[in-house]
Coordinates of C-alpha atoms in Angstrom, one line a residue:
M1 CA -2.8 22.9 32.6
T2 CA -6.1 23.1 30.7
H3 CA -4.3 25.3 28.3
D4 CA -1.6 22.7 27.9
R5 CA -4.0 20.0 27.2
R6 CA -5.8 22.0 24.5
R7 CA -2.5 22.6 22.8
L8 CA -1.9 18.9 22.6
T9 CA -5.3 18.3 21.2
L10 CA -4.4 20.4 18.2
A11 CA -1.2 18.6 17.8
C12 CA -2.8 15.3 17.6
A13 CA -5.1 16.5 14.9
L14 CA -2.4 17.9 12.8
W15 CA -0.2 14.9 12.8
C16 CA -2.8 12.5 11.7
L17 CA -5.4 14.4 10.0
A18 CA -6.0 15.1 6.3
G19 CA -9.4 16.3 5.2
L20 CA -12.3 18.7 5.7
L21 CA -14.8 18.1 8.4
A22 CA -17.9 20.3 8.6
L23 CA -18.4 21.1 12.2
P24 CA -21.8 22.4 13.4
A25 CA -22.0 26.1 13.9
A26 CA -23.4 27.6 17.2
A27 CA -25.2 30.8 17.6
R28 CA -23.1 32.0 20.5
A29 CA -20.6 29.8 22.4
A30 CA -19.2 30.6 25.8
V31 CA -15.7 30.0 24.3
S32 CA -14.6 31.6 21.1
I33 CA -11.6 30.9 18.8
S34 CA -10.0 34.3 18.4
D35 CA -7.2 33.2 16.2
A36 CA -6.3 30.0 14.2
Q37 CA -3.2 29.5 12.0
L38 CA -1.9 26.7 9.8
N39 CA 1.7 27.4 8.9
P40 CA 3.8 24.8 7.0
S41 CA 7.5 25.7 6.7
T42 CA 7.2 25.0 3.0
T43 CA 4.1 25.0 0.7
Q44 CA 5.7 22.7 -1.9
A45 CA 3.1 20.1 -2.9
A46 CA 4.2 16.6 -1.6
G47 CA 6.9 18.3 0.5
H48 CA 7.7 17.5 4.1
P49 CA 7.3 20.7 6.1
N50 CA 7.4 21.4 9.8
V51 CA 3.8 22.3 10.4
T52 CA 2.8 24.7 13.1
I53 CA -0.8 25.1 14.3
V54 CA -1.7 28.1 16.4
T55 CA -5.1 28.5 18.2
A56 CA -6.1 31.2 20.6
F57 CA -9.3 31.3 22.7
G58 CA -11.6 34.0 24.2
Y59 CA -14.1 33.5 26.9
S60 CA -17.5 35.2 27.7
G61 CA -17.0 34.3 31.4
A62 CA -13.9 34.6 33.5
G63 CA -14.4 31.2 35.1
D64 CA -15.1 29.2 32.0
D65 CA -12.5 26.9 30.3
V66 CA -12.2 24.9 27.1
K67 CA -13.7 21.5 27.5
S68 CA -13.0 19.9 24.2
V69 CA -11.1 20.7 21.0
R70 CA -11.5 18.9 17.6
V71 CA -9.2 19.5 14.7
V72 CA -9.6 18.2 11.1
L73 CA -6.6 18.7 8.9
P74 CA -6.9 19.4 5.2
Q75 CA -7.2 16.4 3.0
G76 CA -3.8 15.4 1.9
L77 CA -1.9 16.9 4.9
L78 CA -0.7 13.7 6.4
G79 CA 1.5 12.2 9.2
D80 CA 3.2 8.9 8.7
P81 CA 3.1 6.8 11.9
N82 CA 5.7 4.5 10.4
A83 CA 8.3 7.3 10.4
A84 CA 8.8 7.0 14.1
S85 CA 8.8 4.2 16.7
R86 CA 5.7 3.8 18.8
C87 CA 5.7 4.6 22.5
D88 CA 3.7 2.1 24.7
Q89 CA 1.2 3.2 27.2
M90 CA 3.4 2.4 30.3
S91 CA 6.3 4.5 28.9
F92 CA 4.0 7.4 28.0
A93 CA 2.4 7.4 31.4
G94 CA 5.8 7.7 33.0
D95 CA 7.0 10.4 30.6
A96 CA 9.6 7.9 29.4
C97 CA 8.8 7.6 25.6
P98 CA 11.9 6.9 23.6
T99 CA 13.3 9.8 21.7
D100 CA 12.8 8.1 18.3
S101 CA 9.0 8.2 19.0
R102 CA 9.0 12.0 19.2
V103 CA 7.2 13.7 16.3
G104 CA 6.8 17.3 17.5
S105 CA 6.6 19.9 20.2
T106 CA 4.1 22.2 21.8
Q107 CA 4.0 25.6 23.6
V108 CA 0.9 26.5 25.7
T109 CA 0.1 29.9 27.2
A110 CA -2.3 29.8 30.1
T111 CA -3.5 32.3 32.8
V112 CA -2.5 31.1 36.3
L113 CA -3.6 33.4 39.2
G114 CA -4.1 36.1 36.6
V115 CA -0.6 35.9 35.2
P116 CA 0.1 34.5 31.7
T117 CA 2.5 31.5 31.9
N118 CA 4.2 29.5 29.1
S119 CA 4.6 25.7 29.2
A120 CA 6.5 23.5 26.8
G121 CA 5.9 19.9 25.9
D122 CA 6.5 17.1 23.3
V123 CA 4.3 15.2 20.9
Y124 CA 4.8 11.4 20.6
N125 CA 3.7 8.6 18.3
L126 CA 1.8 6.2 20.5
Q127 CA 1.0 2.5 20.0
P128 CA -2.5 2.4 18.4
T129 CA -5.4 0.7 20.3
G130 CA -7.6 -1.8 18.5
A131 CA -8.2 -1.1 14.8
E132 CA -7.4 2.6 14.9
P133 CA -4.8 3.6 12.4
A134 CA -2.7 5.8 14.7
R135 CA -2.7 7.5 18.1
L136 CA -1.0 10.7 19.3
G137 CA 0.2 11.6 22.8
V138 CA 1.3 14.9 24.2
V139 CA 3.2 15.6 27.4
V140 CA 3.1 19.2 28.7
R141 CA 5.5 20.1 31.5
P142 CA 4.3 23.3 33.2
A143 CA 6.6 25.2 35.6
V144 CA 3.9 25.0 38.3
G145 CA 2.1 21.8 39.1
G146 CA 2.3 18.3 37.6
K147 CA 2.8 17.1 34.1
I148 CA -0.2 16.9 31.8
F149 CA -0.7 13.8 29.6
L150 CA -3.1 13.9 26.7
Q151 CA -3.8 11.4 23.9
S152 CA -6.2 10.9 21.1
P153 CA -6.9 8.3 18.4
V154 CA -6.7 9.4 14.9
T155 CA -9.7 8.9 12.6
L156 CA -9.9 9.2 8.9
G157 CA -12.9 8.5 6.6
A158 CA -15.8 9.9 4.7
E159 CA -17.1 11.8 7.7
T160 CA -13.9 13.9 7.7
N161 CA -13.7 14.0 3.9
Y162 CA -10.6 11.8 4.4
G163 CA -8.8 14.4 6.5
L164 CA -7.0 13.3 9.7
A165 CA -9.1 14.2 12.7
T166 CA -8.5 14.1 16.5
T167 CA -10.7 15.1 19.4
F168 CA -9.5 15.8 23.0
D169 CA -12.4 16.0 25.5
D170 CA -12.6 16.8 29.3
L171 CA -9.5 18.9 29.3
P172 CA -8.1 19.7 32.8
R173 CA -9.0 23.0 34.4
S174 CA -6.3 23.3 37.0
S175 CA -2.6 22.5 37.6
G176 CA -1.3 21.5 41.0
G177 CA -4.6 22.6 42.6
V178 CA -4.4 26.0 41.0
D179 CA -7.1 27.1 38.5
T180 CA -5.8 27.8 35.0
Q181 CA -7.3 29.1 31.8
I182 CA -5.8 28.3 28.5
Q183 CA -5.3 31.2 26.2
R184 CA -3.2 30.1 23.3
M185 CA -1.7 26.8 21.9
S186 CA 1.0 26.3 19.4
L187 CA 1.9 22.9 18.1
T188 CA 4.7 22.0 15.7
L189 CA 4.8 18.7 13.9
N190 CA 8.1 17.8 12.5
G191 CA 8.6 17.3 8.8
R192 CA 11.0 14.4 9.6
A193 CA 11.1 11.9 12.4
A194 CA 13.7 9.3 13.4
R195 CA 12.8 6.9 10.5
G196 CA 12.1 9.3 7.7
A197 CA 9.6 11.9 6.5
F198 CA 6.7 12.4 8.9
T199 CA 4.5 15.2 7.6
T200 CA 3.6 15.5 3.9
N201 CA 1.8 18.3 2.2
P202 CA -1.2 17.7 -0.1
T203 CA -0.3 16.8 -3.7
R204 CA -3.1 19.1 -5.0
C205 CA -2.4 22.8 -5.5
A206 CA -5.7 24.1 -4.2
P207 CA -6.7 25.7 -0.9
A208 CA -6.1 23.3 2.0
V209 CA -8.5 24.1 4.8
M210 CA -8.2 23.1 8.4
Q211 CA -11.2 23.2 10.6
V212 CA -11.2 23.6 14.4
G213 CA -14.1 23.3 16.8
A214 CA -14.1 24.0 20.6
T215 CA -16.6 23.7 23.4
S216 CA -16.5 25.0 27.0
Y217 CA -17.4 23.6 30.4
D218 CA -20.2 26.1 30.9
S219 CA -21.8 25.5 27.5
P220 CA -20.8 22.0 26.3
G221 CA -23.6 21.9 23.8
Q222 CA -22.4 24.9 21.8
T223 CA -19.4 24.7 19.5
A224 CA -17.2 27.6 18.3
T225 CA -15.7 26.9 14.9
T226 CA -13.2 28.5 12.7
T227 CA -10.9 27.6 9.8
A228 CA -7.3 28.2 8.7
R229 CA -5.8 27.5 5.4
F230 CA -2.8 27.5 3.0
T231 CA -2.4 26.7 -0.6
P232 CA 0.2 24.1 -1.8
T233 CA 2.5 25.3 -4.7
G234 CA 4.8 23.7 -7.2
C235 CA 2.6 21.0 -8.5
D236 CA 4.6 20.9 -11.8
A237 CA 7.6 19.7 -9.8
V238 CA 5.8 16.7 -8.3
P239 CA 6.6 13.4 -10.1
F240 CA 3.8 11.2 -11.3
S241 CA 4.6 7.8 -12.9
P242 CA 1.9 5.2 -12.5
Q243 CA 2.4 1.7 -14.0
L244 CA -0.1 -0.8 -15.2
S245 CA 0.2 -4.6 -15.3
G246 CA -2.0 -7.7 -14.9
F247 CA -3.1 -10.8 -16.6
V248 CA -6.2 -12.4 -18.1
G249 CA -7.4 -16.0 -18.4
A250 CA -7.5 -19.3 -16.4
R251 CA -7.3 -22.9 -17.3
G252 CA -10.4 -23.9 -19.2
Q253 CA -11.6 -20.3 -19.6
T254 CA -9.5 -19.0 -22.5
A255 CA -11.5 -20.3 -25.5
N256 CA -14.1 -18.4 -27.4
G257 CA -17.2 -18.2 -25.1
G258 CA -15.2 -18.8 -21.9
N259 CA -15.4 -16.6 -18.8
P260 CA -11.8 -15.7 -17.9
P261 CA -10.8 -13.8 -14.8
L262 CA -9.0 -10.5 -15.3
R263 CA -6.6 -8.7 -13.0
T264 CA -5.3 -5.2 -13.4
I265 CA -2.6 -3.8 -11.1
V266 CA -1.7 -0.1 -10.8
T267 CA 1.5 0.7 -9.0
L268 CA 2.6 4.2 -8.0
P269 CA 6.0 5.1 -6.5
A270 CA 5.8 6.6 -3.1
G271 CA 6.6 10.3 -2.8
G272 CA 4.8 11.6 -5.9
A273 CA 1.4 12.9 -6.7
N274 CA -1.6 10.8 -5.6
L275 CA -4.2 9.5 -8.0
A276 CA -7.3 11.6 -8.7
K277 CA -8.8 9.5 -11.5
V278 CA -8.2 6.1 -13.2
A279 CA -9.8 5.0 -16.4
V280 CA -9.1 1.5 -17.8
A281 CA -10.4 0.2 -21.2
L282 CA -10.5 -3.6 -21.2
P283 CA -9.2 -5.8 -24.1
S284 CA -11.4 -5.9 -27.2
D285 CA -11.5 -9.7 -27.1
L286 CA -13.6 -9.5 -23.9
A287 CA -17.2 -8.4 -23.8
P288 CA -19.9 -8.2 -21.1
D289 CA -21.6 -11.5 -20.4
L290 CA -25.4 -11.0 -20.0
N291 CA -25.6 -13.9 -17.6
G292 CA -23.1 -12.1 -15.3
I293 CA -25.0 -8.8 -15.6
Q294 CA -28.1 -10.5 -14.2
R295 CA -26.3 -10.6 -10.8
A296 CA -26.5 -6.8 -10.5
C297 CA -27.5 -5.4 -7.2
P298 CA -30.9 -3.7 -7.1
A299 CA -30.7 0.1 -7.5
D300 CA -32.1 0.9 -4.0
Q301 CA -29.7 -1.5 -2.3
F302 CA -26.8 -0.3 -4.4
A303 CA -27.5 3.3 -3.3
A304 CA -27.8 2.2 0.4
G305 CA -24.6 0.1 0.3
T306 CA -26.5 -3.1 1.3
C307 CA -25.9 -5.3 -1.7
P308 CA -26.0 -9.1 -1.2
P309 CA -22.8 -11.2 -1.9
T310 CA -24.5 -12.5 -5.1
S311 CA -23.7 -9.2 -6.7
Y312 CA -20.0 -9.4 -5.9
I313 CA -18.1 -9.9 -9.2
G314 CA -14.5 -9.5 -8.0
T315 CA -12.1 -8.3 -5.3
A316 CA -9.9 -5.3 -4.8
V317 CA -6.8 -4.7 -2.7
A318 CA -5.2 -1.2 -2.0
G319 CA -1.9 -0.8 -0.4
S320 CA -0.6 2.4 1.3
P321 CA 2.6 3.1 3.0
L322 CA 0.6 4.7 5.9
A323 CA -1.6 1.6 6.5
P324 CA -0.3 -1.4 8.5
A325 CA -2.2 -3.8 6.2
P326 CA -3.8 -3.4 2.7
L327 CA -7.4 -2.3 2.4
T328 CA -9.6 -5.0 0.9
G329 CA -13.1 -5.3 -0.4
P330 CA -15.4 -6.7 -3.0
V331 CA -16.2 -5.3 -6.4
I332 CA -20.0 -4.9 -6.6
L333 CA -22.1 -4.7 -9.8
G334 CA -24.9 -2.2 -9.7
S335 CA -28.0 -1.8 -11.8
G336 CA -30.2 1.0 -13.2
A337 CA -27.9 1.7 -16.2
F338 CA -26.1 -0.1 -19.0
P339 CA -23.3 -0.7 -18.8
P340 CA -23.9 -1.0 -15.0
P341 CA -22.0 1.0 -12.4
L342 CA -19.5 -0.5 -9.9
A343 CA -18.8 0.0 -6.2
V344 CA -15.7 -1.0 -4.3
P345 CA -16.1 -0.7 -0.5
L346 CA -12.7 -1.0 1.0
T347 CA -12.2 -1.8 4.7
G348 CA -9.2 -1.8 6.9
A349 CA -7.4 1.0 8.8
V350 CA -9.5 3.3 6.7
A351 CA -13.0 2.8 5.2
L352 CA -13.1 4.0 1.6
T353 CA -15.7 3.3 -1.0
L354 CA -14.8 3.8 -4.7
H355 CA -17.6 4.4 -7.2
G356 CA -17.0 3.5 -10.8
T357 CA -18.7 4.1 -14.0
T358 CA -18.6 1.8 -17.1
A359 CA -18.8 2.7 -20.7
L360 CA -19.2 0.9 -24.0
P361 CA -16.2 0.6 -26.4
T362 CA -15.3 3.8 -28.4
S363 CA -13.2 1.9 -31.0
P364 CA -12.9 -1.6 -32.4
N365 CA -9.6 -2.0 -30.6
Q366 CA -11.1 -1.5 -27.1
G367 CA -13.5 -3.3 -24.9
I368 CA -15.7 -1.8 -22.1
S369 CA -14.1 0.7 -19.9
N370 CA -14.2 1.4 -16.1
S371 CA -13.5 4.8 -14.6
F372 CA -13.0 5.8 -10.9
E373 CA -12.8 9.5 -10.3
G374 CA -12.9 11.9 -7.4
L375 CA -10.4 9.9 -5.5
P376 CA -9.2 11.5 -2.2
D377 CA -5.7 12.9 -1.9
L378 CA -4.3 9.8 -0.1
P379 CA -1.2 7.8 -0.9
V380 CA -2.0 4.4 -2.6
T381 CA 1.1 2.7 -4.0
R382 CA -0.6 -0.4 -5.3
F383 CA -4.2 -1.0 -6.4
E384 CA -5.2 -4.5 -7.6
L385 CA -8.6 -5.2 -9.0
T386 CA -9.7 -8.7 -10.0
L387 CA -12.8 -9.6 -11.9
T388 CA -13.5 -13.2 -11.1
G389 CA -14.0 -15.8 -13.9
G390 CA -16.1 -18.9 -14.3
R391 CA -19.9 -19.2 -14.1
G392 CA -21.6 -15.8 -13.4
S393 CA -18.5 -13.8 -14.5
L394 CA -19.0 -10.3 -15.9
L395 CA -16.7 -11.0 -18.8
K396 CA -16.9 -13.4 -21.8
A397 CA -14.1 -14.1 -24.3
V398 CA -15.3 -13.4 -27.9
N399 CA -12.2 -15.0 -29.4
D400 CA -9.6 -17.6 -28.4
L401 CA -7.3 -15.7 -26.0
C402 CA -4.5 -18.2 -26.6
R403 CA -4.2 -17.5 -30.3
P404 CA -1.0 -15.7 -31.3
N405 CA -2.8 -12.5 -32.3
A406 CA -5.2 -12.4 -29.4
R407 CA -6.3 -8.8 -28.6
T408 CA -5.5 -8.6 -24.9
T409 CA -4.2 -5.0 -24.8
V410 CA -5.5 -2.8 -21.9
S411 CA -5.5 1.0 -22.3
A412 CA -5.3 3.2 -19.2
S413 CA -5.5 6.8 -18.4
F414 CA -4.2 8.1 -15.0
T415 CA -4.8 11.6 -13.7
G416 CA -2.9 12.8 -10.6
Q417 CA -4.0 15.2 -8.0
T418 CA -1.6 17.7 -9.6
G419 CA -3.7 17.6 -12.8
R420 CA -1.1 15.7 -14.9
T421 CA -2.4 12.8 -17.0
V422 CA -0.4 9.7 -18.1
T423 CA -1.7 7.2 -20.6
Q424 CA -0.5 3.6 -21.2
Q425 CA -1.2 0.6 -23.3
V426 CA -0.2 -2.8 -21.9
R427 CA -0.7 -6.2 -23.6
L428 CA -1.8 -8.6 -20.8
P429 CA -0.3 -12.1 -20.7
V430 CA -2.8 -14.9 -21.0
V431 CA -3.0 -17.4 -18.2
G432 CA -4.3 -21.0 -18.7
C433 CA -3.3 -21.8 -22.3
V434 CA -2.7 -25.5 -22.5
G435 CA -1.5 -27.9 -25.2
G436 CA 1.1 -27.1 -27.9
A437 CA 4.7 -26.4 -27.0
R438 CA 5.8 -26.5 -23.4
P439 CA 8.8 -25.0 -21.7
G440 CA 12.0 -27.1 -21.7
G441 CA 15.7 -27.0 -21.1
G442 CA 18.8 -29.0 -20.3
V443 CA 21.6 -29.5 -17.7
S444 CA 25.3 -30.0 -18.0
L445 CA 27.6 -31.2 -15.2
R446 CA 31.4 -31.1 -15.2
F447 CA 33.8 -32.5 -12.5
V448 CA 37.3 -31.2 -11.9
R449 CA 39.3 -32.8 -9.2
G450 CA 36.3 -34.4 -7.8
V451 CA 34.2 -31.2 -7.5
G452 CA 31.2 -30.8 -9.8
S453 CA 29.9 -27.6 -11.4
L454 CA 26.4 -27.6 -12.9
V455 CA 24.8 -25.3 -15.5
G456 CA 21.1 -25.6 -16.3
R457 CA 19.5 -23.6 -19.1
F458 CA 15.7 -23.4 -19.4
A459 CA 13.3 -21.5 -21.7
A460 CA 9.6 -20.8 -21.9
A461 CA 7.5 -22.4 -24.7
P462 CA 7.5 -20.5 -27.9
R463 CA 4.6 -18.1 -27.8
G464 CA 3.8 -19.5 -24.4
P465 CA 3.6 -17.9 -21.0
A466 CA 6.8 -16.7 -19.4
L467 CA 8.7 -18.6 -16.7
T468 CA 7.9 -17.6 -13.1
R469 CA 9.6 -20.4 -11.1
V470 CA 12.4 -22.9 -11.7
R471 CA 13.1 -25.8 -9.3
L472 CA 16.0 -28.2 -9.8
T473 CA 16.8 -31.3 -7.7
L474 CA 20.2 -33.0 -7.9
P475 CA 20.4 -36.8 -8.3
A476 CA 21.0 -39.0 -5.3
G477 CA 24.6 -39.2 -4.4
L478 CA 25.3 -35.5 -5.4
A479 CA 24.9 -32.7 -2.9
P480 CA 26.3 -29.2 -2.1
G481 CA 29.7 -29.3 -0.5
A482 CA 30.5 -28.7 3.1
G483 CA 31.4 -25.1 2.3
V484 CA 28.0 -24.4 0.7
A485 CA 27.5 -21.5 3.2
A486 CA 30.3 -19.6 1.4
T487 CA 28.8 -17.2 -1.1
S488 CA 31.1 -18.5 -3.9
L489 CA 29.5 -22.0 -3.6
L490 CA 25.9 -21.0 -3.6
P491 CA 23.9 -21.5 -6.8
T492 CA 23.3 -18.3 -8.8
V493 CA 20.2 -17.9 -11.0
Y494 CA 20.0 -15.5 -14.0
A495 CA 16.5 -14.7 -15.2
G496 CA 16.2 -13.0 -18.5
G497 CA 19.9 -12.2 -18.4
R498 CA 19.8 -10.6 -14.9
R499 CA 21.0 -12.2 -11.7
L500 CA 18.2 -12.8 -9.2
R501 CA 18.5 -11.5 -5.6
A502 CA 19.8 -14.0 -3.1
S503 CA 16.4 -13.8 -1.3
A504 CA 14.7 -15.1 -4.4
V505 CA 16.9 -18.3 -4.5
R506 CA 16.4 -21.0 -1.9
V507 CA 18.5 -24.1 -1.3
R508 CA 17.0 -27.0 0.6
G509 CA 19.1 -30.1 0.6
R510 CA 19.6 -31.1 -3.0
T511 CA 17.0 -28.7 -4.4
V512 CA 17.4 -25.2 -5.6
D513 CA 14.1 -23.2 -5.9
A514 CA 14.2 -19.8 -7.8
L515 CA 11.2 -17.5 -7.7
I516 CA 11.2 -15.1 -10.6
P517 CA 9.4 -11.7 -9.8
R518 CA 6.9 -9.7 -11.7
R519 CA 5.8 -10.9 -15.2
G520 CA 8.3 -13.7 -15.6
V521 CA 11.1 -14.2 -18.2
R522 CA 11.6 -16.1 -21.4
S523 CA 14.8 -17.9 -20.2
A524 CA 16.6 -18.8 -17.0
V525 CA 20.1 -20.1 -16.2
I526 CA 21.2 -21.9 -13.0
R527 CA 24.9 -22.1 -12.1
W528 CA 25.7 -24.3 -9.1
P529 CA 29.4 -24.9 -8.2
G530 CA 30.9 -26.9 -5.3
L531 CA 28.9 -30.1 -5.8
R532 CA 30.3 -33.1 -4.1
P533 CA 29.7 -36.8 -5.1
S534 CA 29.1 -39.5 -2.5
R535 CA 31.8 -42.1 -2.2
S536 CA 29.9 -44.6 -4.4
L537 CA 29.2 -42.0 -7.1
A538 CA 32.8 -40.9 -7.0
R539 CA 33.9 -44.4 -7.8
R540 CA 31.5 -44.6 -10.7
L541 CA 32.4 -41.2 -12.3
A542 CA 35.2 -42.8 -14.4
S543 CA 32.6 -44.7 -16.3
R544 CA 30.5 -41.6 -16.8
P545 CA 27.1 -42.9 -15.7
R546 CA 23.9 -41.1 -16.6
L547 CA 22.6 -39.0 -13.7
A548 CA 18.9 -38.2 -13.3
F549 CA 17.9 -34.6 -12.6
L550 CA 14.4 -33.5 -11.8
V551 CA 13.3 -30.0 -13.0
R552 CA 10.0 -28.3 -12.5
L553 CA 9.2 -25.2 -14.6
T554 CA 6.2 -23.0 -13.6
D555 CA 4.9 -20.4 -16.1
A556 CA 2.7 -17.4 -15.8
G557 CA -0.2 -19.6 -16.8
R558 CA 0.2 -21.3 -13.5
R559 CA 1.1 -24.5 -15.3
T560 CA 4.0 -26.6 -14.1
T561 CA 6.0 -28.7 -16.5
T562 CA 8.2 -31.6 -15.1
L563 CA 11.4 -32.5 -16.9
R564 CA 13.3 -35.7 -16.0
L565 CA 16.7 -35.2 -17.5
R566 CA 19.3 -37.9 -17.7
V567 CA 22.8 -36.3 -18.0
R568 CA 26.2 -37.9 -18.6
P569 CA 28.7 -35.8 -16.7
I570 CA 32.1 -34.6 -18.0
V571 CA 35.0 -35.6 -15.9
A572 CA 38.2 -33.7 -16.4
R573 CA 41.4 -35.8 -16.1
R574 CA 43.5 -33.1 -14.5

């Protein structure tokens, strides 16, 4: 049974661990690790292998047993807890976990009354407890004695070099009242679970090292350690296609001398290489503001990670398919160098601090640049960094950002864990430009046999921000027909020539509200059939009265323009 439990311990570590943890070496431990293997069914980088971990033990005394086992997987060798359902504690305790929560299997060899015996078991994805990112459970079912239940939380952080780690302690030493001694454990984590890919190889083609540590009951203060490794291959075949977007500016902060906020967003499709380095050169119409630099954190506090909130100059959000919620944290301005360094301590399911360096422009077409390198091999599909504006901002506009030829282009260089580099240049839209031309549009309405069809056409202001939202309210006396639930009678919205998803278009009473994704569009069209007039309006249609439509257009500058349109409907005679 002890043997079974050990086996499970390793399983837990494998499924959730990615990183290297330095375990303290002991001069001579009562338990030794005679063999350790890390065997993925494929070494393809970013592939989804079945991963088998094998560990064998030796003892200096016949009566000793393994007390605890700790396994730290190589950085980048990951298990996705979202790929399987989660088994609750009551079901796990009753060996009644649903099959779609199973993520692997185990085989344990133990000596029982001097005879080697083999026991099989399963590995399950358990419901996490508290703030832990994941939890693994193992049920071993020996032929003699009762079932053995083992579980461990999964940890991931700087202390494991961002490798998934698990520790099982106080392992059982008997089964059904009979002494046992574990000799060998083999755990296989499945490449795929009920809901998709479960294990994923590192995306870096360098030796991936797993570390194992074990202690015994007779000598709990001594730790036997060993390692096992494999090297991922095929990095050239791993896709890497990061994308950069964002915006700059805010109302009242776009003129020369203003302090505009700036947001950059990096998105990375899941399943490809993870980021190793990001370098972004800010627009040349932005320069460091010396007033903002005075907020820098003292060098000693910056090094110790104890900076006061007064040194916070922005916020960051990182999203990962493995985390239940995004990681968030401030952007902190350091001191001791010019341009000053940055730190981004992210918290959430995983604590991760990013350290950035800044550099002065290298060409007239670029502003200061920020670089974050040495990023761990972890999947981040979206990283959003916002430098706040207003008083005390780090940035200052050195030209009017709303002028037609404003220099708002951001240059970026992305390096993946595979070594591939992608460069991009993106002109950021300016938010907060006021005055001048505003968005506009018009509405037409036609009645045939008493049923109205509406067409609304709207456009962003020339050289102004793109449209991001269109809301149209019908006049009193006109409403969707009784059959509005039918797909053919719902309004359809075309944004930039492409039809919006139904989920982006909401109808509430006489109002249609269209949310346009991403960066917005220059034009939008609303088509709304099946409109029914009230009895009083139906009687008045012959005289073609003017009907009042209310339209609200919101642009990427967060400015809303209200249009009050009076429209004379067309009434067909047939």
